[in-house]
CSV table of C-alpha atoms and ligand atoms in Angstrom, one decimal:
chain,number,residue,atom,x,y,z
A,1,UNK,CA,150.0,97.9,-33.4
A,2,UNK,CA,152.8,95.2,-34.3
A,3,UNK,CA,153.1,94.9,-30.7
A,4,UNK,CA,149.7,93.8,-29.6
A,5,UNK,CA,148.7,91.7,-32.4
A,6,UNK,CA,152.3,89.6,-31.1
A,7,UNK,CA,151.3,89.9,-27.9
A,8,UNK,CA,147.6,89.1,-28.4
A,9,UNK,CA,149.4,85.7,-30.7
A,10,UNK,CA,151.7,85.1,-27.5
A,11,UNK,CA,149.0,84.5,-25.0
A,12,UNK,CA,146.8,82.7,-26.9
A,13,UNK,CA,149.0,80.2,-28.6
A,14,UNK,CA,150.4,76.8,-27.3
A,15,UNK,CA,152.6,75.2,-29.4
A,16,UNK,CA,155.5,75.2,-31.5
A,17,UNK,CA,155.0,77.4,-34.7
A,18,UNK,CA,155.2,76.7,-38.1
A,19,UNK,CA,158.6,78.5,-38.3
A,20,UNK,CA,159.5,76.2,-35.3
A,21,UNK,CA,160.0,78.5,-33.0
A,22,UNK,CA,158.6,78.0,-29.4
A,23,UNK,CA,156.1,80.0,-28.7
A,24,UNK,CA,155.0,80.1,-24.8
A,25,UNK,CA,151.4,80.6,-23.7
A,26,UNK,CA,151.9,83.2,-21.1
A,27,UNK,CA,148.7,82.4,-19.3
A,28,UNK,CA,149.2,79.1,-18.8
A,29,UNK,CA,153.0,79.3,-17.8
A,30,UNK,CA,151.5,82.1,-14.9
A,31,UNK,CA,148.8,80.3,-13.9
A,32,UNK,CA,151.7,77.6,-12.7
A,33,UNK,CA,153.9,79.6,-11.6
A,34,UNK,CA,150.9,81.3,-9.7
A,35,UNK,CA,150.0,77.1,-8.3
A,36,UNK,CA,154.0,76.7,-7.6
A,37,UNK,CA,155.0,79.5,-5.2
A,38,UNK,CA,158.1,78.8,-3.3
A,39,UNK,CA,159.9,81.3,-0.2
A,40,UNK,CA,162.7,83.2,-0.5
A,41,UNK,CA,166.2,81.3,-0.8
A,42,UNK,CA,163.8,78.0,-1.9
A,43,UNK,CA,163.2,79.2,-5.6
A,44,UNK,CA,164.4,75.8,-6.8
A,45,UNK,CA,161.6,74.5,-9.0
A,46,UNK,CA,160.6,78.2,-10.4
A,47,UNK,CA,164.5,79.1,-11.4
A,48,UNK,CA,164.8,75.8,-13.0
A,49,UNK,CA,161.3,76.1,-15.3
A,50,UNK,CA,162.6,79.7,-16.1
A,51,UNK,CA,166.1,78.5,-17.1
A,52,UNK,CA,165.0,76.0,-19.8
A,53,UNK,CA,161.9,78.1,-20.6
A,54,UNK,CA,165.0,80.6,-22.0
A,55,UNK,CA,167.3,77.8,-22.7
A,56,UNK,CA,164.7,76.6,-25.1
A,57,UNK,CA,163.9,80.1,-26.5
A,58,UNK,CA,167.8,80.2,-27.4
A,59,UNK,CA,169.3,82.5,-24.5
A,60,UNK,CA,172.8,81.6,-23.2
A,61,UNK,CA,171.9,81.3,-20.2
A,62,UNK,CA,174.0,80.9,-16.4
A,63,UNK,CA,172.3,78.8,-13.1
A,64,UNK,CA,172.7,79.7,-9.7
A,65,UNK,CA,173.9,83.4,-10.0
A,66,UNK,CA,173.5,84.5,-6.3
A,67,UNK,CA,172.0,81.1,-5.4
A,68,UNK,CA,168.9,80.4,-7.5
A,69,UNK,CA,169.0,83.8,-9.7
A,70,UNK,CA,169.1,83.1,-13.2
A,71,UNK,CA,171.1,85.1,-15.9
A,72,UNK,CA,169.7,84.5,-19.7
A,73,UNK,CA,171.6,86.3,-22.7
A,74,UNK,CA,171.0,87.4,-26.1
A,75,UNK,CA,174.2,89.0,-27.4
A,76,UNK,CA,172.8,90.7,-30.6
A,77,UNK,CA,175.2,92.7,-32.0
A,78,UNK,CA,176.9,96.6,-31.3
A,79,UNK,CA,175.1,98.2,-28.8
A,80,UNK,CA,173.7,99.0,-25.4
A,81,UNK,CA,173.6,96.3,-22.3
A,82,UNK,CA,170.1,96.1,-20.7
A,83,UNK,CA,169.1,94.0,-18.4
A,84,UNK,CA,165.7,93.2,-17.4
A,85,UNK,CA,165.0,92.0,-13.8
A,86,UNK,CA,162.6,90.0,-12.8
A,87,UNK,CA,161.7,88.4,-8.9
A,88,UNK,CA,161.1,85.0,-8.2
A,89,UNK,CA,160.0,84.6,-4.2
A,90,UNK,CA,156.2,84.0,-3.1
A,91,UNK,CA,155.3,84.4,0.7
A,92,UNK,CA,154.4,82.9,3.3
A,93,UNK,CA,150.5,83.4,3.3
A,94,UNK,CA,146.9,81.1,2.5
A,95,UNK,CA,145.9,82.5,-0.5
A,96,UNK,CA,142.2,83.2,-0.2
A,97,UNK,CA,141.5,85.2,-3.5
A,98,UNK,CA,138.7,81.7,-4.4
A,99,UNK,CA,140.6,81.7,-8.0
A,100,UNK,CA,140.4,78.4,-9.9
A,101,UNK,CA,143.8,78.4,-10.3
A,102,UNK,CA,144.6,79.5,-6.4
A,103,UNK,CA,147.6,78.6,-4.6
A,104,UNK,CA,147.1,75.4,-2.3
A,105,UNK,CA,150.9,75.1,-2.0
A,106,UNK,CA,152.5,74.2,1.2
A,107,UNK,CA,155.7,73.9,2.4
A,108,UNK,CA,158.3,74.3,5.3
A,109,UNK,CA,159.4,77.7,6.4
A,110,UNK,CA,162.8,78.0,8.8
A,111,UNK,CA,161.5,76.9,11.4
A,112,UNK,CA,160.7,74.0,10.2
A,113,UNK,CA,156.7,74.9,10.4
A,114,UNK,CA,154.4,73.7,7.3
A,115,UNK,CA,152.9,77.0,5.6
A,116,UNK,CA,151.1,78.1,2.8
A,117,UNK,CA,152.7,79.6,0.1
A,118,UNK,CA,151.0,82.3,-2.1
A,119,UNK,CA,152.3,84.7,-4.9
A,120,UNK,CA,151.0,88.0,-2.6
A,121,UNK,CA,153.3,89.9,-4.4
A,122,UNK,CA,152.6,89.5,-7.7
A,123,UNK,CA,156.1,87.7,-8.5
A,124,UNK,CA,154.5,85.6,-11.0
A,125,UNK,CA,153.6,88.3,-12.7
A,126,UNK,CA,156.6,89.8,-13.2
A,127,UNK,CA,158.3,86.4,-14.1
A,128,UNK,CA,155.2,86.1,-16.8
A,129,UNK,CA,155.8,89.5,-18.9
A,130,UNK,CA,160.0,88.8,-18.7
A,131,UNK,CA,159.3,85.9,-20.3
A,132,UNK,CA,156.9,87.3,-23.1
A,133,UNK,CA,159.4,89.4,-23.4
A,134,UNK,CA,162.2,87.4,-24.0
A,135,UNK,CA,160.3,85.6,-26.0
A,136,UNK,CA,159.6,89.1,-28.5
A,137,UNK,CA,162.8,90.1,-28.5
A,138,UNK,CA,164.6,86.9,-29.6
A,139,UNK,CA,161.9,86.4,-32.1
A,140,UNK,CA,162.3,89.9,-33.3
A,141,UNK,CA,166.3,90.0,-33.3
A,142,UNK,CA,166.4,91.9,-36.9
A,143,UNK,CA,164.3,94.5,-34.9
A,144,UNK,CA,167.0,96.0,-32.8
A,145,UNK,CA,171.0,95.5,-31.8
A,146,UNK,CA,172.4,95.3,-28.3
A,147,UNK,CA,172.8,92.8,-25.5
A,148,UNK,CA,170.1,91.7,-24.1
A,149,UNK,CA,170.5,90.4,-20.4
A,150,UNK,CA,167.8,88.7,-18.4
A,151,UNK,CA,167.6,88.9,-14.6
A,152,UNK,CA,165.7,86.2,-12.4
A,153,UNK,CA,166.3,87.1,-9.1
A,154,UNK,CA,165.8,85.2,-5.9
A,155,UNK,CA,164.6,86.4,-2.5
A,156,UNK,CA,163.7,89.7,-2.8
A,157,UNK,CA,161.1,89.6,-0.2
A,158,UNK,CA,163.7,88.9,2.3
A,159,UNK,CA,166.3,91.4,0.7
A,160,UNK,CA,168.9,89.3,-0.2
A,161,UNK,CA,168.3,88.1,-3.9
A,162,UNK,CA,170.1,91.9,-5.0
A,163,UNK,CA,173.1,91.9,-2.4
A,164,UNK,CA,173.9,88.2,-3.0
A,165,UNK,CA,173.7,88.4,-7.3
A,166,UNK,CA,175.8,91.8,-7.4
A,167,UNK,CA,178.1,90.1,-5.2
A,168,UNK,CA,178.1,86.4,-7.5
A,169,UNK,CA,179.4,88.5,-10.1
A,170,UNK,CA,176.4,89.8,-11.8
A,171,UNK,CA,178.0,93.0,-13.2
A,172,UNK,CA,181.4,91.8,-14.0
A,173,UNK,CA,181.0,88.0,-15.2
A,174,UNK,CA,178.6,89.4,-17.2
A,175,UNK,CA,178.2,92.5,-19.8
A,176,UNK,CA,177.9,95.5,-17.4
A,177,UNK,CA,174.1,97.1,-18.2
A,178,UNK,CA,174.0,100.7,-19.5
A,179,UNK,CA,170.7,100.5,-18.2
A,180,UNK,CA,168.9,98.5,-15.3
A,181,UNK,CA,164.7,98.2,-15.3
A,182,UNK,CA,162.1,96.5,-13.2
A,183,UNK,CA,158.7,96.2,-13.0
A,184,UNK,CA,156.3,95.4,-9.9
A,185,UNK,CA,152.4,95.2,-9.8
A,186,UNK,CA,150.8,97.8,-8.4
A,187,UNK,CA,147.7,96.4,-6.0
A,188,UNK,CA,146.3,100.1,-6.9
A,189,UNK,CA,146.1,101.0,-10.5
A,190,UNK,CA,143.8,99.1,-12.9
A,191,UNK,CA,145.1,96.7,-15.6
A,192,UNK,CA,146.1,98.4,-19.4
A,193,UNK,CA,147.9,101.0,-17.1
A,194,UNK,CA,151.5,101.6,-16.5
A,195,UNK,CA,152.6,104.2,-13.4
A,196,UNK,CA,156.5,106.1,-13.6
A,197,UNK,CA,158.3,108.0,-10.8
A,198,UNK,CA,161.3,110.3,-11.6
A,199,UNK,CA,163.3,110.0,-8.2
A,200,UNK,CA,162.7,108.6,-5.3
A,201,UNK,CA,160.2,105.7,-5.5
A,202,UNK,CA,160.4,102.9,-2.7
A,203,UNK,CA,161.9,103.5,1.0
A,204,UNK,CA,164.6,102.3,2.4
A,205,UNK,CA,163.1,99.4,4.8
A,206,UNK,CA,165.6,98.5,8.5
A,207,UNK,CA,164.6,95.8,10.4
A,208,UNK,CA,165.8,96.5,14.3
A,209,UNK,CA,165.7,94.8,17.3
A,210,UNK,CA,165.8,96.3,20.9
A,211,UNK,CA,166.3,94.3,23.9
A,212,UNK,CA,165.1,96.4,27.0
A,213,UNK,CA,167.1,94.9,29.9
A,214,UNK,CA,165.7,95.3,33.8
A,215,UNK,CA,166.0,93.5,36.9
A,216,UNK,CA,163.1,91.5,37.3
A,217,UNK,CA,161.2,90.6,40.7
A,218,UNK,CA,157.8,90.6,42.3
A,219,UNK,CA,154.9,93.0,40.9
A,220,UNK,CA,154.3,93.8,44.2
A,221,UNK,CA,157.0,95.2,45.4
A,222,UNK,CA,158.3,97.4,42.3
A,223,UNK,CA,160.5,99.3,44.5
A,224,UNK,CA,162.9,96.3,43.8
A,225,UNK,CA,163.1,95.8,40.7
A,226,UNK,CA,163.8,97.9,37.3
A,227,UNK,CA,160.8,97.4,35.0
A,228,UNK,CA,161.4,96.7,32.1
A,229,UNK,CA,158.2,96.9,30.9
A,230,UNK,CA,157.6,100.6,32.0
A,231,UNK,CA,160.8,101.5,30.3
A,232,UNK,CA,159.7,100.0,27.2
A,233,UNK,CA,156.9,102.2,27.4
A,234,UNK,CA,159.0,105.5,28.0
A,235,UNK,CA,161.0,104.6,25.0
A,236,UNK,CA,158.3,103.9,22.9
A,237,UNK,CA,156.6,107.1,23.4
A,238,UNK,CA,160.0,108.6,22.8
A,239,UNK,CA,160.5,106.9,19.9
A,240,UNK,CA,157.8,108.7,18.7
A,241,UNK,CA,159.6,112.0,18.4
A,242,UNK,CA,162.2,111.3,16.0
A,243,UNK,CA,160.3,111.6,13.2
A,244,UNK,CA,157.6,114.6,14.4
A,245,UNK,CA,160.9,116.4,15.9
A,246,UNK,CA,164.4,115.0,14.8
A,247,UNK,CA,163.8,115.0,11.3
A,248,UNK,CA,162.9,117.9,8.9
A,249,UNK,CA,159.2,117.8,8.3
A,250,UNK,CA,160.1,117.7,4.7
A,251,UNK,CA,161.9,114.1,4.5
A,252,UNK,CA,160.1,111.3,4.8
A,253,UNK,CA,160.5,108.5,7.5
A,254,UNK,CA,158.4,106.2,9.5
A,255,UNK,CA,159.6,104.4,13.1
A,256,UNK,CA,157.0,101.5,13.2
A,257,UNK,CA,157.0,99.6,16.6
A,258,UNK,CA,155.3,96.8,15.2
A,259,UNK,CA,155.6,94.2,18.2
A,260,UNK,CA,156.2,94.0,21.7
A,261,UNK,CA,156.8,91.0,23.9
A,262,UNK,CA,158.0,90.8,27.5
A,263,UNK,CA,156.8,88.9,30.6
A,264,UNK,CA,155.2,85.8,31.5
A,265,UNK,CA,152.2,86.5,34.6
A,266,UNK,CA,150.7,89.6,35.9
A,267,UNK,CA,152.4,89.7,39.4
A,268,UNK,CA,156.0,88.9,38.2
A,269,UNK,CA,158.3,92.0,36.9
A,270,UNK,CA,160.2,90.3,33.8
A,271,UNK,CA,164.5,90.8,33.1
A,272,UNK,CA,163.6,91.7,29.7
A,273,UNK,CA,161.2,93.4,26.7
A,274,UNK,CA,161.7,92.5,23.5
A,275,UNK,CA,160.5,95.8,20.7
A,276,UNK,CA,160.7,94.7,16.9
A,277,UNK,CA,160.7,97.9,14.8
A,278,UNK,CA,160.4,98.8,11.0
A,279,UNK,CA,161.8,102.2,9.8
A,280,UNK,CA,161.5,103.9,6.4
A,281,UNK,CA,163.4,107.0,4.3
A,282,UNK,CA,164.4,107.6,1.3
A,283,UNK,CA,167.9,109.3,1.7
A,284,UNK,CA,171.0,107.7,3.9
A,285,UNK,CA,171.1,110.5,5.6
A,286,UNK,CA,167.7,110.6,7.4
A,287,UNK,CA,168.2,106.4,7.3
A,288,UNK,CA,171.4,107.4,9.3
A,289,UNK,CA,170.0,110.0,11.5
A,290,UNK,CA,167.0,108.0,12.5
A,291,UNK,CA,168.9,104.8,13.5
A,292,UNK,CA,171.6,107.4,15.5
A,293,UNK,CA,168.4,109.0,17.5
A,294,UNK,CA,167.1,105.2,18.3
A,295,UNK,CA,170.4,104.3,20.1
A,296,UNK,CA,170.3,108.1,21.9
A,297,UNK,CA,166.7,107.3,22.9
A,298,UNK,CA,167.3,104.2,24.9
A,299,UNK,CA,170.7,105.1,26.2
A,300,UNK,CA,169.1,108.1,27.6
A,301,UNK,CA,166.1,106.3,29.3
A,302,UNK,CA,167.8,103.7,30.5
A,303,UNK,CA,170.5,106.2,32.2
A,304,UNK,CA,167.5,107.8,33.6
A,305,UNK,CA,166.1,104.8,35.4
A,306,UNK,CA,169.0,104.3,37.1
A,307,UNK,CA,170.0,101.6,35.1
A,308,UNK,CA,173.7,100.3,35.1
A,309,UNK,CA,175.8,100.0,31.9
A,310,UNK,CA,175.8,96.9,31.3
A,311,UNK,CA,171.8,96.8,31.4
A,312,UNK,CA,171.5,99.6,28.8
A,313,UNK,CA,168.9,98.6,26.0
A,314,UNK,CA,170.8,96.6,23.0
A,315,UNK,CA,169.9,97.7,19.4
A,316,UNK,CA,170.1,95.5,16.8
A,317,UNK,CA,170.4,96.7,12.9
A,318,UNK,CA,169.1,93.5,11.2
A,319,UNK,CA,171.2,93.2,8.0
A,320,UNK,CA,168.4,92.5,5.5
A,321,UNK,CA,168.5,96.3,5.1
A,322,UNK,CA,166.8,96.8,1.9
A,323,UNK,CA,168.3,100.3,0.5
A,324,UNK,CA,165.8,102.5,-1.1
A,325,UNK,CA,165.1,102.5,-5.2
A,326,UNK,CA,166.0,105.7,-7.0
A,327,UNK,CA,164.5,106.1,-10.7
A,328,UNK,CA,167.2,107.6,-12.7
A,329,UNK,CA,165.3,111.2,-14.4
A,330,UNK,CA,166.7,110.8,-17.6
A,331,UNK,CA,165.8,107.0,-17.4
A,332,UNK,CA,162.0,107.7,-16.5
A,333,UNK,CA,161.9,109.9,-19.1
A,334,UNK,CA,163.0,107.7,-21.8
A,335,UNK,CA,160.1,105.5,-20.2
A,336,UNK,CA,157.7,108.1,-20.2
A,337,UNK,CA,158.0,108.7,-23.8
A,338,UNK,CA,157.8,105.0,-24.7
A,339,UNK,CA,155.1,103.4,-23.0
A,340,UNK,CA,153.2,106.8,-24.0
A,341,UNK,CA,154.3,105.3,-28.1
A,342,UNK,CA,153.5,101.5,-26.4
A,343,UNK,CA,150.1,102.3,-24.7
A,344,UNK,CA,148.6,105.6,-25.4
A,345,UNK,CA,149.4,108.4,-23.7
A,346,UNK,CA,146.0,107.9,-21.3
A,347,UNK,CA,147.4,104.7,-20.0
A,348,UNK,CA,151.2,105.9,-18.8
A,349,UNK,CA,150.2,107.6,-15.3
A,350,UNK,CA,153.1,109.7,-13.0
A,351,UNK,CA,152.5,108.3,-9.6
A,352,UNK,CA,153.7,109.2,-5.9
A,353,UNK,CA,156.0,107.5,-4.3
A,354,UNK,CA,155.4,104.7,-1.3
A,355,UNK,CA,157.1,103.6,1.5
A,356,UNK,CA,157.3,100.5,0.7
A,357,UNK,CA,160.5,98.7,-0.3
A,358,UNK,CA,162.1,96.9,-3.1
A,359,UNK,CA,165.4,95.2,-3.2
A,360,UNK,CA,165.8,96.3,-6.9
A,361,UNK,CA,167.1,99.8,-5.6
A,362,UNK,CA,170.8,97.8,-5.1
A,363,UNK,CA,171.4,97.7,-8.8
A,364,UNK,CA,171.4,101.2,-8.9
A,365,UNK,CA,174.0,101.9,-6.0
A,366,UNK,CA,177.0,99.6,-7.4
A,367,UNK,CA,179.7,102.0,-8.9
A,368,UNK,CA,179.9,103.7,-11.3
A,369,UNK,CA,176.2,104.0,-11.0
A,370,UNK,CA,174.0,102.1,-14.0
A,371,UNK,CA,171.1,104.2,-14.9
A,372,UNK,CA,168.1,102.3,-13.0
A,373,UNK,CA,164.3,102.4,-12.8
A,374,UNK,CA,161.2,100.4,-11.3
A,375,UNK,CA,157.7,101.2,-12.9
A,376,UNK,CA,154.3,100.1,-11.5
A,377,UNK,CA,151.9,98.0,-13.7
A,378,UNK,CA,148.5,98.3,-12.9
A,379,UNK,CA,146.9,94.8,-11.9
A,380,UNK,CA,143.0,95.6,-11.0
A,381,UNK,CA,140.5,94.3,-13.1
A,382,UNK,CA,138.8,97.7,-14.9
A,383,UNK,CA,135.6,97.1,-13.0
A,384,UNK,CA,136.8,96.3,-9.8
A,385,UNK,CA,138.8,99.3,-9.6
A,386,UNK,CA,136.0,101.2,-11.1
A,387,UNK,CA,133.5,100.1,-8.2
A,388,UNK,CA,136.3,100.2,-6.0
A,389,UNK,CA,136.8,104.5,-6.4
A,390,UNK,CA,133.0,104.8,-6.8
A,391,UNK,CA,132.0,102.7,-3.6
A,392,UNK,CA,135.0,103.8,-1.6
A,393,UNK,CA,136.5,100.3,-0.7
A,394,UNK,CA,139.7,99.5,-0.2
A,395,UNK,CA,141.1,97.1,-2.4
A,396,UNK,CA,143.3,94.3,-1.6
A,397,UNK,CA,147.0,95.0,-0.9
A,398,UNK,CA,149.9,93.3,-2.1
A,399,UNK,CA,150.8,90.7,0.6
A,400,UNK,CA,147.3,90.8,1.3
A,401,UNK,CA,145.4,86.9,0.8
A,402,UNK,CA,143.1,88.1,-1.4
A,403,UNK,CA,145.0,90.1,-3.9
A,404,UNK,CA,144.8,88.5,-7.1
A,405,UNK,CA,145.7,90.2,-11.0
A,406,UNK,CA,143.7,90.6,-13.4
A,407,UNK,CA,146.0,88.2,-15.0
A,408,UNK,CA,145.7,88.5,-18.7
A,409,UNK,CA,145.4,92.4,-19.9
A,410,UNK,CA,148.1,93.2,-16.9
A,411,UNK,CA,150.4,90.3,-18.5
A,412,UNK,CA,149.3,92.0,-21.5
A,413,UNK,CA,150.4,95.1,-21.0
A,414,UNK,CA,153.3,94.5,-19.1
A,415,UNK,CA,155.0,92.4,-21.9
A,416,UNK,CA,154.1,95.5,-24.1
A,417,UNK,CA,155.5,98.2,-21.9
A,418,UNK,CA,158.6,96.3,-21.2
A,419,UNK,CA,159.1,95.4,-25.0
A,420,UNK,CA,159.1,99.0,-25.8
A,421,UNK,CA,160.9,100.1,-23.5
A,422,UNK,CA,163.7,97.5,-24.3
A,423,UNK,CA,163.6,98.3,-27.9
A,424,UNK,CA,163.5,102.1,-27.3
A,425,UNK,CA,166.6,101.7,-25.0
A,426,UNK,CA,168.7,99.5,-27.8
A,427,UNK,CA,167.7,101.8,-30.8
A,428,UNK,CA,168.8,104.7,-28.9
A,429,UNK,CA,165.3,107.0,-28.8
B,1,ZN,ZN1,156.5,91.9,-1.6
B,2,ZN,ZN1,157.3,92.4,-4.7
């Protein structure tokens, strides 16, 4: 009950208290962030608004951890280390969710093309409740005894804001965490819900690349030529086997060809096909085994064409291999139990696990391993969803344009989950 009535104060007030403490209006502070999305690697503008945000709250707090990740303190006393970890990154996408606070941001991608920016996947959400929650926790110090350590991380989307933090030092410049937790918006699950996973959560996501080498010539005379573009078609197919024959029907994976490109006119037989795949699993060893049968299926095809060595298909691994999250059991239980205390029992919701991906799953690999989970926090407006199950319509997706929170009771209840959750973990129940 203490909870809400602070979190209820939190969102609704603006100023500086009587006790002069700053108190944040969370609404406001996501509703720019939600205006201000930047891409991966180009958090500038959001890390620095975070950093003072906490500066001013009264967190020691350390810039450009991984490039823009922000690390904020609270070193209150004997205890346990937990850090909370929040992601900064928007996407490339023209938000169309008709909001009067939509995105209209635009910027330069790479390539130096102008795009859109949006917050697709929920970021600003997640940035939103760490901040309520730093805010409870350093205004309720007497509360509880630990260290406190707050995670802004950079370029998740692109799966580098993990890799490049743990390797700046994040778990030895710092106090090491006896516990690691996340949260993410769920596009699925109404608002004033929270959804837990013992296990095996998100997939691991590979990005490959195959070149499919032939010798080109006229479309007419075939004979003379090595098409490249009917071996991309064997292979394809083939690829199709791995996972409804090469892997036990029990483990999960996916093999998505999810683009194609190769030659120019319909009469000329091209030198080369371009395939851009996505592949998912949870465990290394079907990661491992599916990436092994991908390089046994286009050696073999291309030995079967007639093809010489040095035109054998080339596979690329793409390194922004994001490696799949595991929810510590003992973790998700400790969760379980508290957002059960935080939000009623009808509101904390076991889920299934997706193939999606979530860079988060790093913290949890670095030896010796730190206790880590992810929950889902429902971000559907109540009647949406409700017409949404009744009418049989699919609802928005994260990434999608038109996804858009139900900003203030999933802000709400994210900042109460992940309050209770950190005090539960530092008291020790
Ligand atoms: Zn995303
Ligand atoms: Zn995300």
């Amino acid at each position: 009950m203490k909870l809400f009535q602070l979190t209820l104060i939190t969102l609704l007030s603006y100023s500086i208290s009587s006790n002069d403490t700053l108190n944040i209006d969370l609404l406001d502070l996501y509703k720019d962030l939600h205006q201000n999305p930047e891409l991966s690697y180009k958090e500038f503008k959001t890390s620095k608004k975070l950093s003072l945000i906490l500066k001013d709250l009264g967190y020691e707090v350390t810039d450009g951890v991984g490039g823009n990740g922000v690390v904020a303190l609270l070193k209150n006393g004997e205890g346990k280390t937990v850090m909370l970890r929040a992601d900064m990154d928007g996407l490339p996408v023209k938000e169309k969710t008709g909001a009067s606070y939509a995105s209209k941001t635009k910027t330069l991608n790479d390539d130096g093309q102008e795009v859109f920016t949006m917050h697709a996947c929920g970021h600003d959400v997640h940035m939103t409740v760490l901040i309520g929650t730093a805010q409870y926790l350093i205004q309720n110090k007497s509360d509880w005894s630990g260290t406190l350590m707050l995670n802004l991380q950079p370029a998740e989307e692109v799966s580098g804001g993990a890799r490049n933090m743990i390797k700046d030092g994040l778990f030895t410049r710092f106090p090491r965490p006896d516990f690691n937790l996340a949260l993410h918006v769920s596009s699925g699950m109404e608002a004033g819900k929270v959804g837990y996973l013992p296990g095996w959560a998100m997939a691991n996501v590979d990005a490959v690349d195959i070149t499919v080498k032939g010798v080109g010539g006229h479309g007419a005379y075939p004979h003379t030529t090595k098409d490249p573009i009917v071996l991309s078609a064997q292979i394809i197919n083939q690829l199709q086997t791995i996972v409804s024959r090469q892997i036990a029907p029990t483990d999960p994976a996916v093999v998505t060809v999810g683009s194609i490109h190769g030659g120019t006119k319909h009469n000329v037989i091209p030198n080369e096909v371009k395939l851009q795949l996505t592949l998912r699993s949870y465990t290394d060893e079907v990661r491992n085994k599916t990436i092994s049968e991908i390089k046994r299926i286009v050696r073999g095809t291309a030995i079967s064409a007639g093809l010489p060595e040095e035109l054998y298909p080339v596979v690329e691994i793409k390194d922004e291999y994001t490696p799949a999250v595991f929810n510590h059991p003992e973790l998700v239980e400790k969760l379980r139990i508290s957002f059960e205390k935080s939000l009623g029992k009808d509101n904390a919701v076991k889920v299934s696990p997706v193939m999606g991906g979530e860079d988060f799953g790093m913290y949890g690999r670095v030896e010796p391993i730190i206790p880590t989970a992810l929950f889902w926090l429902g971000a559907v407006n109540k009647n949406v969803y409700q017409k949404a199950i009744r009418d049989d319509i699919v609802l928005p997706s994260l990434h999608s344009d038109l996804f858009l929170p139900d900003a203030e009771p999933t802000i709400e209840t994210g900042v109460k989950a992940m309050t209770g959750a950190a005090l539960d973990l530092f008291n020790g129940s």
